[in-house]
């Protein structure tokens, strides 16, 4: 079988995005758009993959960290033909088929790419590309066919003659070329068009004129091969990709109550029998265990949630690990670097930062727990605050197993509360409390009998 190499075009600026960010860096369901075509083509196990970078090259390279990729650089963005010519510098000596992908066609699937290569080989083609029929062809190159229906060229939007504008078949920007043909003809491209660019698409007419075998594989689903040139198209692509991600999760055993109001990034993992209520956002490198409940309007970023845990409404969790059978929220906020162990309960209006809370501990209401290590089976009363910051430095609070912290307590760090110790409500604790001790720091309560009557009568 012929060898296969791949070129991913990611050198353009994406002017129509009106952005300081190169187009392929714009995120789609949490992942830079330019990564999608690469991930789709990988299962084809190509011999070489060349990523063509140009505009903002350094940052674009960073989204392709995997080994075995080759980068080619395009100094000036002179068009897709020029881009492929630059990429071919890295395919010197390669003989076989070259699959060219556009970094801005992110919804393309492995199945379609496989079908394209297979079709190309079966037809013994020199050049095969994907086309599709759309209702609104504006913006795309139009496929020209002769009287016999053979593909004879592609005309770019900017170069269309009036009568060609209504042609419904468009070029999707995904091609397989015979490497010899590509090498011989890239150098013959000219910029005699309205954009003064080297068009890769001119090779289609050249192949036809040379009587080489060229054809289009017409895809039935325009959505899968849509290109993203503007932020309007970006939002359409986002919606389609989101739908795909949610469908896959549902088929794997996750209940998603309202898929049109659920936002889950590419790569987020959710275990079976977990229920996701409306308005939930799961972002980044998040993993959710089995049989969890994620209630309405929860946002979880880069975090792990263990099996059987419930995250109640309006909770925000960032860069944290939560164990099994825990209950968090409603209205809780877990800031980065929290470790919440099994069966912990964090209730409403509790903020936790950079803290480790061990098994079975409860902090059910209105607290700030920062830079703390809190043992097992601890009870944190309402209104407890770890005073972790002295204006210059952060300090740690240590609360050992079984301690009871009364309501409205301030723990002025650094401070340690011993095992099974009790802190009386309303205390400000500045010194360590030994194991098993009671500590409280509040003025003794006074009761002055008959005071009100005397006060009102003016005596
Ligand atoms: C291209 C096709 C058009 C097709 C459409 C499908 C050409 C001339 N036209 O148009 O027929 O219908 O895709 O989506 O190929 N790039 C570079 N360097 C450059 C120019 C572009 O790397 O100098 C990259 C871009 O980053 C992008 C891809 O090539 O990933 C396509 O470029 P773009 O300018 O978006 O082409 P379209 O105008 O959409
Ligand atoms: Ca494009």
Tab-separated table of N, CA, C and O in Angstrom, residues 60-101:
chain	number	residue	atom	x	y	z
A	60	UNK	N	1.505	28.907	18.280
A	60	UNK	CA	0.787	27.838	17.567
A	60	UNK	C	1.498	26.499	17.786
A	60	UNK	O	0.868	25.475	18.035
A	61	UNK	N	2.824	26.518	17.758
A	61	UNK	CA	3.576	25.272	18.019
A	61	UNK	C	3.200	24.664	19.364
A	61	UNK	O	3.136	23.452	19.514
A	62	UNK	N	3.007	25.517	20.347
A	62	UNK	CA	2.744	25.029	21.707
A	62	UNK	C	1.475	24.181	21.831
A	62	UNK	O	1.360	23.392	22.756
A	63	UNK	N	0.541	24.361	20.915
A	63	UNK	CA	-0.682	23.545	21.033
A	63	UNK	C	-0.496	22.154	20.429
A	63	UNK	O	-1.408	21.340	20.444
A	64	UNK	N	0.705	21.912	19.897
A	64	UNK	CA	1.002	20.592	19.326
A	64	UNK	C	2.203	19.996	20.050
A	64	UNK	O	3.292	19.892	19.491
A	65	UNK	N	2.012	19.605	21.315
A	65	UNK	CA	3.177	19.170	22.095
A	65	UNK	C	3.611	17.735	21.818
A	65	UNK	O	4.663	17.324	22.291
A	66	UNK	N	2.815	16.983	21.067
A	66	UNK	CA	3.161	15.574	20.930
A	66	UNK	C	4.458	15.372	20.153
A	66	UNK	O	4.805	16.154	19.284
A	67	UNK	N	5.155	14.282	20.517
A	67	UNK	CA	6.394	13.991	19.802
A	67	UNK	C	6.059	13.507	18.385
A	67	UNK	O	4.896	13.282	18.062
A	68	UNK	N	7.061	13.360	17.575
A	68	UNK	CA	6.928	12.833	16.209
A	68	UNK	C	6.188	13.764	15.256
A	68	UNK	O	5.784	13.346	14.190
A	69	UNK	N	5.990	15.018	15.649
A	69	UNK	CA	5.432	15.959	14.690
A	69	UNK	C	6.594	16.762	14.118
A	69	UNK	O	7.575	17.017	14.793
A	70	UNK	N	6.439	17.142	12.864
A	70	UNK	CA	7.460	17.978	12.240
A	70	UNK	C	6.815	19.329	11.982
A	70	UNK	O	5.661	19.398	11.550
A	71	UNK	N	7.537	20.390	12.264
A	71	UNK	CA	7.000	21.721	11.997
A	71	UNK	C	7.668	22.321	10.777
A	71	UNK	O	8.867	22.199	10.593
A	72	UNK	N	6.856	22.947	9.939
A	72	UNK	CA	7.403	23.697	8.814
A	72	UNK	C	6.966	25.141	9.011
A	72	UNK	O	5.903	25.397	9.591
A	73	UNK	N	7.791	26.045	8.563
A	73	UNK	CA	7.503	27.461	8.804
A	73	UNK	C	7.236	28.210	7.506
A	73	UNK	O	7.956	28.055	6.532
A	74	UNK	N	6.171	29.001	7.559
A	74	UNK	CA	5.839	29.836	6.404
A	74	UNK	C	6.031	31.284	6.845
A	74	UNK	O	5.278	31.781	7.675
A	75	UNK	N	7.049	31.933	6.306
A	75	UNK	CA	7.398	33.263	6.808
A	75	UNK	C	6.332	34.300	6.481
A	75	UNK	O	5.952	35.092	7.329
A	76	UNK	N	5.898	34.285	5.251
A	76	UNK	CA	4.849	35.228	4.861
A	76	UNK	C	3.639	34.428	4.409
A	76	UNK	O	3.798	33.413	3.726
A	77	UNK	N	2.479	34.886	4.778
A	77	UNK	CA	1.272	34.128	4.470
A	77	UNK	C	0.788	34.483	3.066
A	77	UNK	O	-0.020	35.387	2.878
A	78	UNK	N	1.334	33.753	2.106
A	78	UNK	CA	1.057	34.062	0.707
A	78	UNK	C	0.005	33.154	0.105
A	78	UNK	O	-0.120	33.075	-1.104
A	79	UNK	N	-0.728	32.444	0.946
A	79	UNK	CA	-1.811	31.613	0.437
A	79	UNK	C	-1.599	30.124	0.720
A	79	UNK	O	-0.505	29.693	1.088
A	80	UNK	N	-2.677	29.367	0.514
A	80	UNK	CA	-2.638	27.939	0.874
A	80	UNK	C	-1.675	27.143	-0.013
A	80	UNK	O	-1.076	26.173	0.445
A	81	UNK	N	-1.515	27.572	-1.277
A	81	UNK	CA	-0.574	26.877	-2.171
A	81	UNK	C	0.851	27.063	-1.670
A	81	UNK	O	1.651	26.117	-1.603
A	82	UNK	N	1.160	28.284	-1.291
A	82	UNK	CA	2.475	28.607	-0.749
A	82	UNK	C	2.702	27.858	0.570
A	82	UNK	O	3.797	27.346	0.836
A	83	UNK	N	1.647	27.771	1.372
A	83	UNK	CA	1.748	27.079	2.662
A	83	UNK	C	2.110	25.606	2.455
A	83	UNK	O	3.005	25.070	3.119
A	84	UNK	N	1.448	24.961	1.503
A	84	UNK	CA	1.741	23.547	1.249
A	84	UNK	C	3.159	23.404	0.679
A	84	UNK	O	3.888	22.464	1.029
A	85	UNK	N	3.569	24.357	-0.156
A	85	UNK	CA	4.945	24.312	-0.693
A	85	UNK	C	5.955	24.380	0.450
A	85	UNK	O	6.940	23.634	0.462
A	86	UNK	N	5.719	25.242	1.429
A	86	UNK	CA	6.622	25.331	2.596
A	86	UNK	C	6.621	24.009	3.362
A	86	UNK	O	7.669	23.533	3.799
A	87	UNK	N	5.442	23.418	3.522
A	87	UNK	CA	5.343	22.166	4.279
A	87	UNK	C	6.072	21.032	3.559
A	87	UNK	O	6.660	20.155	4.193
A	88	UNK	N	6.042	21.060	2.226
A	88	UNK	CA	6.685	19.988	1.456
A	88	UNK	C	8.204	19.968	1.660
A	88	UNK	O	8.845	18.943	1.429
A	89	UNK	N	8.760	21.088	2.098
A	89	UNK	CA	10.194	21.116	2.441
A	89	UNK	C	10.524	20.045	3.477
A	89	UNK	O	11.640	19.545	3.530
A	90	UNK	N	9.543	19.764	4.313
A	90	UNK	CA	9.758	18.758	5.364
A	90	UNK	C	9.380	17.349	4.894
A	90	UNK	O	9.443	16.408	5.665
A	91	UNK	N	8.928	17.249	3.657
A	91	UNK	CA	8.565	15.914	3.139
A	91	UNK	C	9.462	15.535	1.959
A	91	UNK	O	9.050	14.799	1.059
A	92	UNK	N	10.666	16.085	1.988
A	92	UNK	CA	11.617	15.755	0.905
A	92	UNK	C	11.861	14.249	0.908
A	92	UNK	O	12.055	13.648	1.956
A	93	UNK	N	11.823	13.667	-0.250
A	93	UNK	CA	12.099	12.232	-0.338
A	93	UNK	C	10.890	11.367	-0.035
A	93	UNK	O	10.918	10.159	-0.268
A	94	UNK	N	9.809	11.969	0.448
A	94	UNK	CA	8.619	11.156	0.730
A	94	UNK	C	7.907	10.826	-0.577
A	94	UNK	O	7.700	11.692	-1.428
A	95	UNK	N	7.505	9.580	-0.701
A	95	UNK	CA	6.793	9.155	-1.901
A	95	UNK	C	5.513	8.472	-1.448
A	95	UNK	O	5.567	7.554	-0.632
A	96	UNK	N	4.384	8.952	-1.938
A	96	UNK	CA	3.115	8.345	-1.539
A	96	UNK	C	2.001	9.371	-1.638
A	96	UNK	O	2.019	10.243	-2.505
A	97	UNK	N	1.035	9.254	-0.742
A	97	UNK	CA	-0.082	10.197	-0.742
A	97	UNK	C	0.118	11.244	0.342
A	97	UNK	O	0.562	10.930	1.442
A	98	UNK	N	-0.233	12.464	0.013
A	98	UNK	CA	-0.135	13.552	0.993
A	98	UNK	C	-1.549	14.056	1.282
A	98	UNK	O	-2.245	14.547	0.386
A	99	UNK	N	-1.962	13.901	2.537
A	99	UNK	CA	-3.297	14.355	2.955
A	99	UNK	C	-3.129	15.752	3.546
A	99	UNK	O	-2.367	15.942	4.488
A	100	UNK	N	-3.807	16.724	2.948
A	100	UNK	CA	-3.693	18.104	3.421
A	100	UNK	C	-4.967	18.489	4.169
A	100	UNK	O	-6.074	18.374	3.626
A	101	UNK	N	-4.796	18.918	5.402
A	101	UNK	CA	-5.934	19.319	6.234
A	101	UNK	C	-5.839	20.805	6.556
A	101	UNK	O	-4.740	21.334	6.707
